Short mmCIF file of C-alpha atoms in Angstrom, two decimals:
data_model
loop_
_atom_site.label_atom_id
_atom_site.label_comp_id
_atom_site.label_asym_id
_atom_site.label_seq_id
_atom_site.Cartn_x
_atom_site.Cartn_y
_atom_site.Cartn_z
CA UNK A 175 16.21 50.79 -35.31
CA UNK A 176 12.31 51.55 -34.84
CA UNK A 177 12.09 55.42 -35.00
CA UNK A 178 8.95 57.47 -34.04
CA UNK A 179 8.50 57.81 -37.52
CA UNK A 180 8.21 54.29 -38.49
CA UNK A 181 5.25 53.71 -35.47
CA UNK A 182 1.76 54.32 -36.23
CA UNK A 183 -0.28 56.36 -33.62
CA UNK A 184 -1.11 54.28 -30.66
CA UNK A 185 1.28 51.32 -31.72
CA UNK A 186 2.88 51.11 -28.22
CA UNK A 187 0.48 49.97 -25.38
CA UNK A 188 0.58 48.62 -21.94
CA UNK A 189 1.20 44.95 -23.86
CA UNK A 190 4.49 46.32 -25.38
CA UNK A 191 5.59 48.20 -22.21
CA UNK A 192 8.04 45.80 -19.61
CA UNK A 193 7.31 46.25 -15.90
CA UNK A 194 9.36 49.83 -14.50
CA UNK A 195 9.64 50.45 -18.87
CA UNK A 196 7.92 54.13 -18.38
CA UNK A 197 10.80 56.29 -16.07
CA UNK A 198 10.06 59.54 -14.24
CA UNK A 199 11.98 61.25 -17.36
CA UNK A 200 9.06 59.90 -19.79
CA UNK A 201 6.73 61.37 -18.39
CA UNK A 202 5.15 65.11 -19.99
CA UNK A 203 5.29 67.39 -17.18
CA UNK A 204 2.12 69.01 -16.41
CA UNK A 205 3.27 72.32 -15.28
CA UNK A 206 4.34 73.66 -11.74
CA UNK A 207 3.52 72.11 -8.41
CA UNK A 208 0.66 69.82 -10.11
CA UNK A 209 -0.08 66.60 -8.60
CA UNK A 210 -0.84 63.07 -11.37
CA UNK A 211 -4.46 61.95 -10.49
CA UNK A 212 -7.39 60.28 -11.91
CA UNK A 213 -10.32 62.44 -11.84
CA UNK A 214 -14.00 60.88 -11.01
CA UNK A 215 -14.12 58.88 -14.90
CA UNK A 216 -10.74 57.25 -14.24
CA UNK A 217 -8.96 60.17 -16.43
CA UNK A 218 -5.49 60.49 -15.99
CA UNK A 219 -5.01 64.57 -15.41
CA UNK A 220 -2.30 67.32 -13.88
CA UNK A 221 -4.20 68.86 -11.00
CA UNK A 222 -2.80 71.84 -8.77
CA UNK A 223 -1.41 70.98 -5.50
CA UNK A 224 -3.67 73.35 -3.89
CA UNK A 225 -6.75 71.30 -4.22
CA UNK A 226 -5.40 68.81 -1.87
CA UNK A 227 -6.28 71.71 0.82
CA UNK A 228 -5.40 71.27 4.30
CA UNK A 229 -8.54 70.81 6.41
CA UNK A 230 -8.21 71.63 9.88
CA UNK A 231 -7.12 69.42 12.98
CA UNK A 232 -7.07 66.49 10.21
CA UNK A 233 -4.35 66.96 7.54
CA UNK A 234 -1.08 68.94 6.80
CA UNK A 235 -0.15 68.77 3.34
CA UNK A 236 3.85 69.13 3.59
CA UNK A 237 6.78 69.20 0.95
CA UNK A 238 7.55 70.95 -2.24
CA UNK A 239 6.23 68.15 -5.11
CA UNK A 240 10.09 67.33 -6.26
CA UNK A 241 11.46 64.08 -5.83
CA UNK A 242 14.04 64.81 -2.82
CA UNK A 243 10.80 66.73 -1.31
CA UNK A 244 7.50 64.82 -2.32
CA UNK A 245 4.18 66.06 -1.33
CA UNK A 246 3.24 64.27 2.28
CA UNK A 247 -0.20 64.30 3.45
CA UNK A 248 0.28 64.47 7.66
CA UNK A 249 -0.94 64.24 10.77
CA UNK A 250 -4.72 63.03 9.92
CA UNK A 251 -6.28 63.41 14.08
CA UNK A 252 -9.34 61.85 14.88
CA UNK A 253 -10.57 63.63 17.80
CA UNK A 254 -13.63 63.11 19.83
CA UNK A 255 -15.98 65.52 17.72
CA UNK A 256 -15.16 63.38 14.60
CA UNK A 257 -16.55 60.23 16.42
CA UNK A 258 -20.45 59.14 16.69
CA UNK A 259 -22.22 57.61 19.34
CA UNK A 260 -21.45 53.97 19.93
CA UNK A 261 -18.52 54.59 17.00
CA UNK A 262 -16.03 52.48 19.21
CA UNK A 263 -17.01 48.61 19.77
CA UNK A 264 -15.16 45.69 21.58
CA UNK A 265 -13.86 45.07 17.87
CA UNK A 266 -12.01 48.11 17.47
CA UNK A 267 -10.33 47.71 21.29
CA UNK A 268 -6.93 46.19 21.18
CA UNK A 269 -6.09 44.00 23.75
CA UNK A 270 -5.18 45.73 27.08
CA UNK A 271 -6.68 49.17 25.77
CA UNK A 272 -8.73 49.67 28.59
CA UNK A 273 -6.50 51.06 31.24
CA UNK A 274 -8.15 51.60 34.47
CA UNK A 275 -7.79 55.37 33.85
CA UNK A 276 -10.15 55.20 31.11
CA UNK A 277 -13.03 53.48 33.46
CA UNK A 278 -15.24 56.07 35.00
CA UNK A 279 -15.76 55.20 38.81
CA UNK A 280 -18.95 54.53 40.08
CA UNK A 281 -18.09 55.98 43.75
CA UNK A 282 -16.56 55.80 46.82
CA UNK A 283 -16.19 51.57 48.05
CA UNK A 284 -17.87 50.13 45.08
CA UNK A 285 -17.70 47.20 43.38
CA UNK A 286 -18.21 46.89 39.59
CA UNK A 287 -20.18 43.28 38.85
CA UNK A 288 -22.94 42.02 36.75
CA UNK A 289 -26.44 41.96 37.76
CA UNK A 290 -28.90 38.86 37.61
CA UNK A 291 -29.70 39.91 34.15
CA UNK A 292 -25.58 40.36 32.99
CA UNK A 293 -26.31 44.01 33.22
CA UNK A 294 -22.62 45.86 34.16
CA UNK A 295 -23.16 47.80 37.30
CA UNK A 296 -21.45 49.21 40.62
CA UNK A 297 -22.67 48.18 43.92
CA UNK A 298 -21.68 48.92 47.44
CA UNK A 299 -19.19 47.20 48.99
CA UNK A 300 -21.02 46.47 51.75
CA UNK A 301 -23.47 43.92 49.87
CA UNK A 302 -20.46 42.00 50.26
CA UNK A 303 -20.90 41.58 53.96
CA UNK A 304 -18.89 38.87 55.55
CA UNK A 305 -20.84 35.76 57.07
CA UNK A 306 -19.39 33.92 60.16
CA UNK A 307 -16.90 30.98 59.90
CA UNK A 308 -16.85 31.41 55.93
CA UNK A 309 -16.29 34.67 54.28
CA UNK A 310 -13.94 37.49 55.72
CA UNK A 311 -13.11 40.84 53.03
CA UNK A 312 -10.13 42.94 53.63
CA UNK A 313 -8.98 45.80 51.72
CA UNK A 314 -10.13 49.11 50.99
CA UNK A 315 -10.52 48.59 47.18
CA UNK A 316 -7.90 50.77 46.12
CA UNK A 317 -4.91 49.72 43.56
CA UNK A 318 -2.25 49.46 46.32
CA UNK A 319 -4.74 47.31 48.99
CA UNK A 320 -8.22 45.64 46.48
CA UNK A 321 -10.91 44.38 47.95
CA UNK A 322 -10.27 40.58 48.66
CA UNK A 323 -12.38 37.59 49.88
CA UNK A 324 -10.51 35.21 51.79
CA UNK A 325 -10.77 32.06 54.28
CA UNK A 326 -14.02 30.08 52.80
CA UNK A 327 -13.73 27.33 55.05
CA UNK A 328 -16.14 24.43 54.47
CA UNK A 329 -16.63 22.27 57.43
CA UNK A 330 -18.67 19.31 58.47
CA UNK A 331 -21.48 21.60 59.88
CA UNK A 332 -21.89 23.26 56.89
CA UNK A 333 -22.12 20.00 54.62
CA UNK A 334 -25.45 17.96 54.09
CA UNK A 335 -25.49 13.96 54.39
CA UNK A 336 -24.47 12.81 51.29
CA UNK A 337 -23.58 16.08 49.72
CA UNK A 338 -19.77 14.68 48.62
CA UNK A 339 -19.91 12.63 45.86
CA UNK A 340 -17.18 11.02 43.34
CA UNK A 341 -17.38 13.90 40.98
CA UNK A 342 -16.12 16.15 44.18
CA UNK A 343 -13.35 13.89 44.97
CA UNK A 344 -9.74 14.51 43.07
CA UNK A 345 -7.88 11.56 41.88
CA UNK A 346 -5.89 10.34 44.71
CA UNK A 347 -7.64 12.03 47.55
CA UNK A 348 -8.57 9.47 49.71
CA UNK A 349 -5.80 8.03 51.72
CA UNK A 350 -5.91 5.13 54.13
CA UNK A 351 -6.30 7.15 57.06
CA UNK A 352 -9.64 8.74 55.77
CA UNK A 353 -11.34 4.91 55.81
CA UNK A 354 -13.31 3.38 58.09
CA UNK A 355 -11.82 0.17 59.35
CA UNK A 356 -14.01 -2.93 59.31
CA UNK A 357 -12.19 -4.72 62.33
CA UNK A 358 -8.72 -6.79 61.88
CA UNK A 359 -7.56 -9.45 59.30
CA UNK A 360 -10.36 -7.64 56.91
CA UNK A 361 -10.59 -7.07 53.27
CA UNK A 362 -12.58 -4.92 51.44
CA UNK A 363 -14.93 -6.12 49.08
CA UNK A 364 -17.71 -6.10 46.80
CA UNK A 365 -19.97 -8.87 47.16
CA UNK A 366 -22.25 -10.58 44.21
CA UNK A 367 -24.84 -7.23 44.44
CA UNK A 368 -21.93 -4.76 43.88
CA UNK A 369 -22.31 -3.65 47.40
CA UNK A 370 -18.62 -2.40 49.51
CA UNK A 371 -18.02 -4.69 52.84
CA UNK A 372 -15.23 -5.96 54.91
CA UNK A 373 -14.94 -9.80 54.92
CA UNK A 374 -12.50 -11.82 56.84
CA UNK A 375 -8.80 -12.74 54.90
CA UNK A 376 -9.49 -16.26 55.84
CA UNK A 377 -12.96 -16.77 53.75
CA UNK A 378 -10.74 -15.41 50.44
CA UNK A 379 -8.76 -19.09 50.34
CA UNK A 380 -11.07 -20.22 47.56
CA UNK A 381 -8.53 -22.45 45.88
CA UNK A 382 -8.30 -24.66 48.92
CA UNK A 383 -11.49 -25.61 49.41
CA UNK A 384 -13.08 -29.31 49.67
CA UNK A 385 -15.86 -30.52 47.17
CA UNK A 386 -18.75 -32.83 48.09
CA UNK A 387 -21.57 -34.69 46.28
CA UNK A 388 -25.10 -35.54 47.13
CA UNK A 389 -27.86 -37.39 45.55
CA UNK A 390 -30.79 -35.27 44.71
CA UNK A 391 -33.10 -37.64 43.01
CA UNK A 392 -32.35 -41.39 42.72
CA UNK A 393 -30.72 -41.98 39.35
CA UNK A 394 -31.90 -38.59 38.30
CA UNK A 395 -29.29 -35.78 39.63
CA UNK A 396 -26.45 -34.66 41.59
CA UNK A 397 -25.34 -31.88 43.25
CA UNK A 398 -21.70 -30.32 42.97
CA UNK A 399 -20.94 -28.11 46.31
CA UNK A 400 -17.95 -26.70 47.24
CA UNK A 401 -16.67 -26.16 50.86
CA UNK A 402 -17.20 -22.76 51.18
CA UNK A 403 -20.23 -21.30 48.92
CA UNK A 404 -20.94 -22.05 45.55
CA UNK A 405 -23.12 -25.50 44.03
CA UNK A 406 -24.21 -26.87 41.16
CA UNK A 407 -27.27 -29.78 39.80
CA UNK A 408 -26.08 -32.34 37.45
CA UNK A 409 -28.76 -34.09 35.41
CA UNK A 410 -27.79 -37.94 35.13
CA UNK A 411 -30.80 -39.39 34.12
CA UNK A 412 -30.20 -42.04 30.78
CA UNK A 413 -32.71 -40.45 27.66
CA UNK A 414 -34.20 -44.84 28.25
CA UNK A 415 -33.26 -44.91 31.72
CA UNK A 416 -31.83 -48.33 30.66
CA UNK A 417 -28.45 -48.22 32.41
CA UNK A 418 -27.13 -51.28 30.90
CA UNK A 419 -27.59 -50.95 27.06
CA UNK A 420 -24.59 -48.68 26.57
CA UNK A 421 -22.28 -51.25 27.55
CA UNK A 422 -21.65 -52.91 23.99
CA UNK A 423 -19.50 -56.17 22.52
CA UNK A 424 -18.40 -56.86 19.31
CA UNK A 425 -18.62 -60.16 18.24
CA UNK A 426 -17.72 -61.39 14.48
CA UNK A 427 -18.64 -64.89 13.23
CA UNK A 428 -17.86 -65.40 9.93
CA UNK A 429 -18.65 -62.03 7.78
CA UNK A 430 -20.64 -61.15 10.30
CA UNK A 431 -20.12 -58.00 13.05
CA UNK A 432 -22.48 -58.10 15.43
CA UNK A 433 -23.00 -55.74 18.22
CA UNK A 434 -24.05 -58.20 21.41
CA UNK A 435 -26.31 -55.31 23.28
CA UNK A 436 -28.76 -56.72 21.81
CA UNK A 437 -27.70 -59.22 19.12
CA UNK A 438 -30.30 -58.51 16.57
CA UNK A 439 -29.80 -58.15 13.06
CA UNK A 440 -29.76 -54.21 12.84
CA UNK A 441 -27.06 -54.54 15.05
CA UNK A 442 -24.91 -56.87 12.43
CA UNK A 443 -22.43 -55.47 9.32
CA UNK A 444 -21.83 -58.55 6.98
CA UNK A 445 -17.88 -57.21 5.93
CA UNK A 446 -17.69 -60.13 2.96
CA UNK A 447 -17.69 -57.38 0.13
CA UNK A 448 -14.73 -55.35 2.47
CA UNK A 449 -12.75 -58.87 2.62
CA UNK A 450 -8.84 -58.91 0.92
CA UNK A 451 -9.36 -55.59 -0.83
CA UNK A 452 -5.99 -54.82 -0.43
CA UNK A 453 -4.73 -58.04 -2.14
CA UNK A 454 -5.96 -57.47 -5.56
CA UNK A 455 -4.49 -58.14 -8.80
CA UNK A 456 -3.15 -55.65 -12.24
CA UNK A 457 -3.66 -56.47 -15.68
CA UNK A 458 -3.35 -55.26 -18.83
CA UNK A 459 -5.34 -55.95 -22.10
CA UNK A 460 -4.26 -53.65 -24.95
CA UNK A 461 -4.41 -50.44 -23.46
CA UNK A 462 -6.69 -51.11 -20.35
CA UNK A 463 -5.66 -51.13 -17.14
CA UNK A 464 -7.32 -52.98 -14.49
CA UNK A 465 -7.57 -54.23 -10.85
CA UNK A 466 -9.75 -56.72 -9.72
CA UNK A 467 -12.72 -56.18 -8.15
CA UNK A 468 -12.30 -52.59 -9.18
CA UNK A 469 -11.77 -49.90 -11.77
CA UNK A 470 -9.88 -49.87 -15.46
CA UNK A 471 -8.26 -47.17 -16.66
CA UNK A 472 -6.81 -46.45 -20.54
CA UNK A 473 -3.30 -45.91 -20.81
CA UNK A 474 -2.51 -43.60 -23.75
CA UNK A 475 0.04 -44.79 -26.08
CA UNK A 476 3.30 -43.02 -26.02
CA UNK A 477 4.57 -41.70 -29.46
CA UNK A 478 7.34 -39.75 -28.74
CA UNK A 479 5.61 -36.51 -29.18
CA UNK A 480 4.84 -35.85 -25.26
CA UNK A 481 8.79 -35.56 -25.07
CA UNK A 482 10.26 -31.91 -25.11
CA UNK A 483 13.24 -31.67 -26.92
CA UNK A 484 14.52 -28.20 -26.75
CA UNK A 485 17.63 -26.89 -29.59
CA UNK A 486 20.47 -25.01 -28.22
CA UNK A 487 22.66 -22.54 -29.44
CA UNK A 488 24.94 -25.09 -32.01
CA UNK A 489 21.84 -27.38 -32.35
CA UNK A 490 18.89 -27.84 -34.77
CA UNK A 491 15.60 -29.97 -33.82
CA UNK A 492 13.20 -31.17 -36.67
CA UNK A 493 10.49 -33.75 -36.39
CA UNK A 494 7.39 -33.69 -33.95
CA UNK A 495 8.86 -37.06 -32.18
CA UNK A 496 5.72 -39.23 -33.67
CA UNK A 497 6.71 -42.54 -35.63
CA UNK A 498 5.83 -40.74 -38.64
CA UNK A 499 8.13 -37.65 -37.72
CA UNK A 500 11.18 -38.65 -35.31
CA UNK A 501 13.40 -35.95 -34.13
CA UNK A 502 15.82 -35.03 -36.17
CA UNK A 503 18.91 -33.35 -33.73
CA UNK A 504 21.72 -31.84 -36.21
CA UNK A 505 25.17 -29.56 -35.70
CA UNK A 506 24.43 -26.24 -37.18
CA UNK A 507 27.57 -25.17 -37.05
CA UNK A 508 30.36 -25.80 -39.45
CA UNK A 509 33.24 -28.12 -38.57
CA UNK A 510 35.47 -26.81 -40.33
CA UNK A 511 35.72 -23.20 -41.17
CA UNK A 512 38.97 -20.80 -41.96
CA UNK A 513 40.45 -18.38 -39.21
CA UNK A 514 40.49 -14.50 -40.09
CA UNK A 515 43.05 -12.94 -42.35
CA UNK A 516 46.38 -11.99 -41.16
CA UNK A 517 49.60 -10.44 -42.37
CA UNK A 518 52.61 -11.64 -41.98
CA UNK A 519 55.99 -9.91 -41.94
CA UNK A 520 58.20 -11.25 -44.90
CA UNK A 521 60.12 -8.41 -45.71
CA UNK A 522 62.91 -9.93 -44.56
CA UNK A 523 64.45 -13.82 -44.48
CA UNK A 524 64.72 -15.34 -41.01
CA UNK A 525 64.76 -18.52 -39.52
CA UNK A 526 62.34 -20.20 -36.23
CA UNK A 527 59.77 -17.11 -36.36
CA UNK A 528 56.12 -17.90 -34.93
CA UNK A 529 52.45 -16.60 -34.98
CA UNK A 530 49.64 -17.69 -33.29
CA UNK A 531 46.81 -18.31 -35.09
CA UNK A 532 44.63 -19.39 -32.07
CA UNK A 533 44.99 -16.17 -30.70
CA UNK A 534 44.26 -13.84 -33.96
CA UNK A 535 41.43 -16.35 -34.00
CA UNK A 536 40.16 -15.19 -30.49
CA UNK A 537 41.06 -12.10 -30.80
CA UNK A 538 39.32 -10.89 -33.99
CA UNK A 539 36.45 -13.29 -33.43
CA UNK A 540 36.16 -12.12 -29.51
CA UNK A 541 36.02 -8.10 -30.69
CA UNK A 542 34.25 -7.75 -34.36
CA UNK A 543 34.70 -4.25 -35.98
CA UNK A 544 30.95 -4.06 -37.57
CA UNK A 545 28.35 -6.68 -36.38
CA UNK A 546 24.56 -6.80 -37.93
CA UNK A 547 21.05 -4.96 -35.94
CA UNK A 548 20.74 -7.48 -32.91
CA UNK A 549 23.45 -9.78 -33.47
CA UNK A 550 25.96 -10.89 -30.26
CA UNK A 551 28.92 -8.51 -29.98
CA UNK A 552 31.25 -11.15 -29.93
CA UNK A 553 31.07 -14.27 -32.37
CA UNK A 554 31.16 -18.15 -30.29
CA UNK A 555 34.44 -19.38 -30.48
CA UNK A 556 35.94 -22.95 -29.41
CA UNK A 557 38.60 -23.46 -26.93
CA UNK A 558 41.93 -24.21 -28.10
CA UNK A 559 42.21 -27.87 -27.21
CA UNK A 560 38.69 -28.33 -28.95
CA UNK A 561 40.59 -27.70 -32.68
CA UNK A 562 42.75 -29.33 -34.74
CA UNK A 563 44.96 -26.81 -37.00
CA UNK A 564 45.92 -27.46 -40.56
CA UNK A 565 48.33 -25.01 -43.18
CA UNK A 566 46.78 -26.50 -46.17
CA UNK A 567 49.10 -24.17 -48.95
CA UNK A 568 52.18 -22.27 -48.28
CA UNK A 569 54.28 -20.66 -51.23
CA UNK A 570 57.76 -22.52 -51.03
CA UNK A 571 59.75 -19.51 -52.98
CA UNK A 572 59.13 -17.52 -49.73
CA UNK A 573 58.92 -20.08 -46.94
CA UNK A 574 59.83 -23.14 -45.25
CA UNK A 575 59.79 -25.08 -42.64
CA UNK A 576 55.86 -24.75 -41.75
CA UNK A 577 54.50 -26.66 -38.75
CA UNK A 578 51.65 -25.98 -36.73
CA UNK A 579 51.56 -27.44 -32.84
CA UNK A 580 48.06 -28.73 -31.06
CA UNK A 581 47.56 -25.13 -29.68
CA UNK A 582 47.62 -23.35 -32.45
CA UNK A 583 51.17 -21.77 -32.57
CA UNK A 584 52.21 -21.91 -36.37
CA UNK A 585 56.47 -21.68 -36.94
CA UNK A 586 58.37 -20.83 -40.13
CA UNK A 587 61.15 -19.76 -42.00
CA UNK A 588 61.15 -16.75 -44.22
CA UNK A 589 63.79 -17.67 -47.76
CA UNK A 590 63.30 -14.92 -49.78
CA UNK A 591 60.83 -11.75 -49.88
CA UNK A 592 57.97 -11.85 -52.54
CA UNK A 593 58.55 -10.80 -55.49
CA UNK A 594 55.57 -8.98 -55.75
CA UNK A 595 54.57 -8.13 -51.99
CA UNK A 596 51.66 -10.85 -52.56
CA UNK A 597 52.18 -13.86 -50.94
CA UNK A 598 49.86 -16.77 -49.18
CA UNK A 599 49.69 -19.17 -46.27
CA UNK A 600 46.12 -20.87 -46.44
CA UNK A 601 44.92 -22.11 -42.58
CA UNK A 602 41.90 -24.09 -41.89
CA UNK A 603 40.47 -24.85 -38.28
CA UNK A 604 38.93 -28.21 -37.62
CA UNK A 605 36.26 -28.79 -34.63
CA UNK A 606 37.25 -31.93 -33.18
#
């Protein structure tokens, strides 16, 4: 236990104190209806309750300073004499504040608006004077019956040419009966200058229309019309205006191509060194390839060690497969090896009894007890049919009658018990 005695002065401070640590009973009492403050330094004191005075129309200090009946500071008015000019702004209004009430009138049939300037101010109700055909005001501008403006009718006399334009029309506000019609069997258009007209149905059937040709200039061009509107100029003039040199023959005599438009000899390919150069012959000299009338190529000579020979699991691979170091492919593992250790019961004679040694083989093989830092978890193991099974010694003062069948089933006869609880049956497993 820490005791008061056994803490130096000043040993416990706000570090060593838990949040809600310090209880109401821990605290020194400072005498009788004193309030806990902190003076102007940020000293912790008692002060009376009386110097928290009640000031008048503002605050009521109430309650008796215990905890059922705490001191409560009340009723704190602001009143209109506590207020300066301009005190209240649109930032201390709440929404809605404002009632109607609190707006002081500006007269009898008034209007409150704002002036050219945004200048709040009430006018007469009569600048609101109502002008024929557009503007009629009703009411007498009280709550139950406001002033309202009503029936601003704009009509054609009132509108200047041109004075509706698309930004005036609403989506969907033109309806068929507010066009002009151009006349029957009409469409309207607009035509290559973006101007709106009506055109007759029968002058839209441009996909059935007829095309002609005429000759512009001899030899030179053509025009391309079509039936109704639309032509084109074709250029047809020949860069030599020679009209008969494109028309070419091939001729070969010999070697010789020649093209007959005219038969000169820039015009002729002799194709002798292109003759047969599919029918060529191989042959090889050593190591060199060749064709005729072509390339050779040397042929690398094959040593064995281009060949990947890969060991398994039961296989070793030496050598680098040169003539100087063959492979070398070997069996690492043993042909012939002994199965694990078993007992058998011979504490009694009997006659016919069996064991299979293939399966203590398997099964002690299949499920080691202790196995080496990354070795398998199970050791490989050969099928049955792939071993040949041998008893090589058997004590004949305890049994007889050993065989062994092809699958590993060994059978005997127990004579006599050991004499000394020690006897042996040796086993060995061959791989075929």
């Amino acid at each position: 236990a820490v005791t008061t005695a056994k803490l130096a002065a000043d040993a416990v401070t706000n570090a060593q104190l838990a949040d809600n640590a310090v209880q109401k009973e821990n605290i020194q009492g400072g005498g009788i209806d004193k309030v806990l403050v902190t003076d102007a330094a940020g000293l912790v004191e008692w002060i009376d309750k009386s110097s928290f005075t009640a000031i008048a129309d503002q605050t009521t200090i109430t309650g008796t300073g215990t905890t059922l009946d705490p001191f409560k500071v009340e009723d704190l008015s602001i009143v209109t004499a506590k207020l300066a000019n301009d005190a209240v702004t649109n930032a201390q209004l709440a929404d809605n504040a404002v009632q109607t009430e609190n707006i002081l009138g500006g007269g009898i049939d008034k209007v409150l608006v704002t002036d050219a300037l945004g200048t709040v101010d009430w006018i007469d109700k009569s600048s609101f004077s109502a002008i024929a055909d557009q503007v009629t005001i009703t009411g007498i501008g009280t709550l139950a019956n406001p002033f309202k403006v009503e029936d601003l009718s704009i009509v054609t006399a009132k509108l200047a040419n041109d004075a509706v334009t698309n930004a005036q029309l609403a989506d969907n506000a033109v309806q068929t009966e507010n066009i002009l019609s151009g006349g029957n069997d009409k469409v309207l258009v607009t035509d290559n200058t973006g101007a709106v007209q009506w055109v007759d149905k029968n002058n839209l059937n441009t996909d059935n229309q007829n095309i002609s040709s005429s000759v512009v200039t001899a030899n030179e061009s053509v025009n391309i019309a079509l039936e109704r509107g639309g032509n084109t100029t074709i250029d047809i003039r020949d860069a030599d205006n020679d009209p008969t040199n494109e028309l070419q023959d091939l001729n070969l005599t010999g070697n010789i191509l020649t093209l007959t438009n005219p038969a000169t000899a820039a015009n002729q390919v002799d194709l002798s060194s292109y003759i047969n150069t599919d029918n060529q012959n191989l042959s090889i000299t050593g190591d060199q390839l060749s064709i005729d009338r072509g390339n050779t190529v040397i042929i690398p000579t094959a040593d064995g060690t281009e060949t990947v020979v890969t060991a398994g699991n039961d296989i070793s691979v030496t050598g680098t497969g040169s003539t100087t170091s063959p492979y070398v492919i070997a069996n690492t593992r043993p042909n012939i090896f002994y199965p694990p250790s078993i007992s058998i019961d011979a504490s009694s004679t009997a006659t016919g009894r069996t064991e299979n040694l293939y399966a203590q083989y398997i099964a002690q093989f299949g499920t080691p007890a202790v196995a080496s830092t990354g070795a398998p978890a199970a050791i490989p193991t050969y099928a049955a049919s792939d071993l040949y099974y041998y008893v090589t010694y058997y004590d004949t003062t305890v049994f007889a009658n050993v065989s062994v069948n092809a699958s590993g089933v060994m059978t005997y006869d127990v004579i006599a018990t050991p004499s000394d609880y020690n006897s042996l049956i040796n086993v060995v497993f061959v791989v075929k």
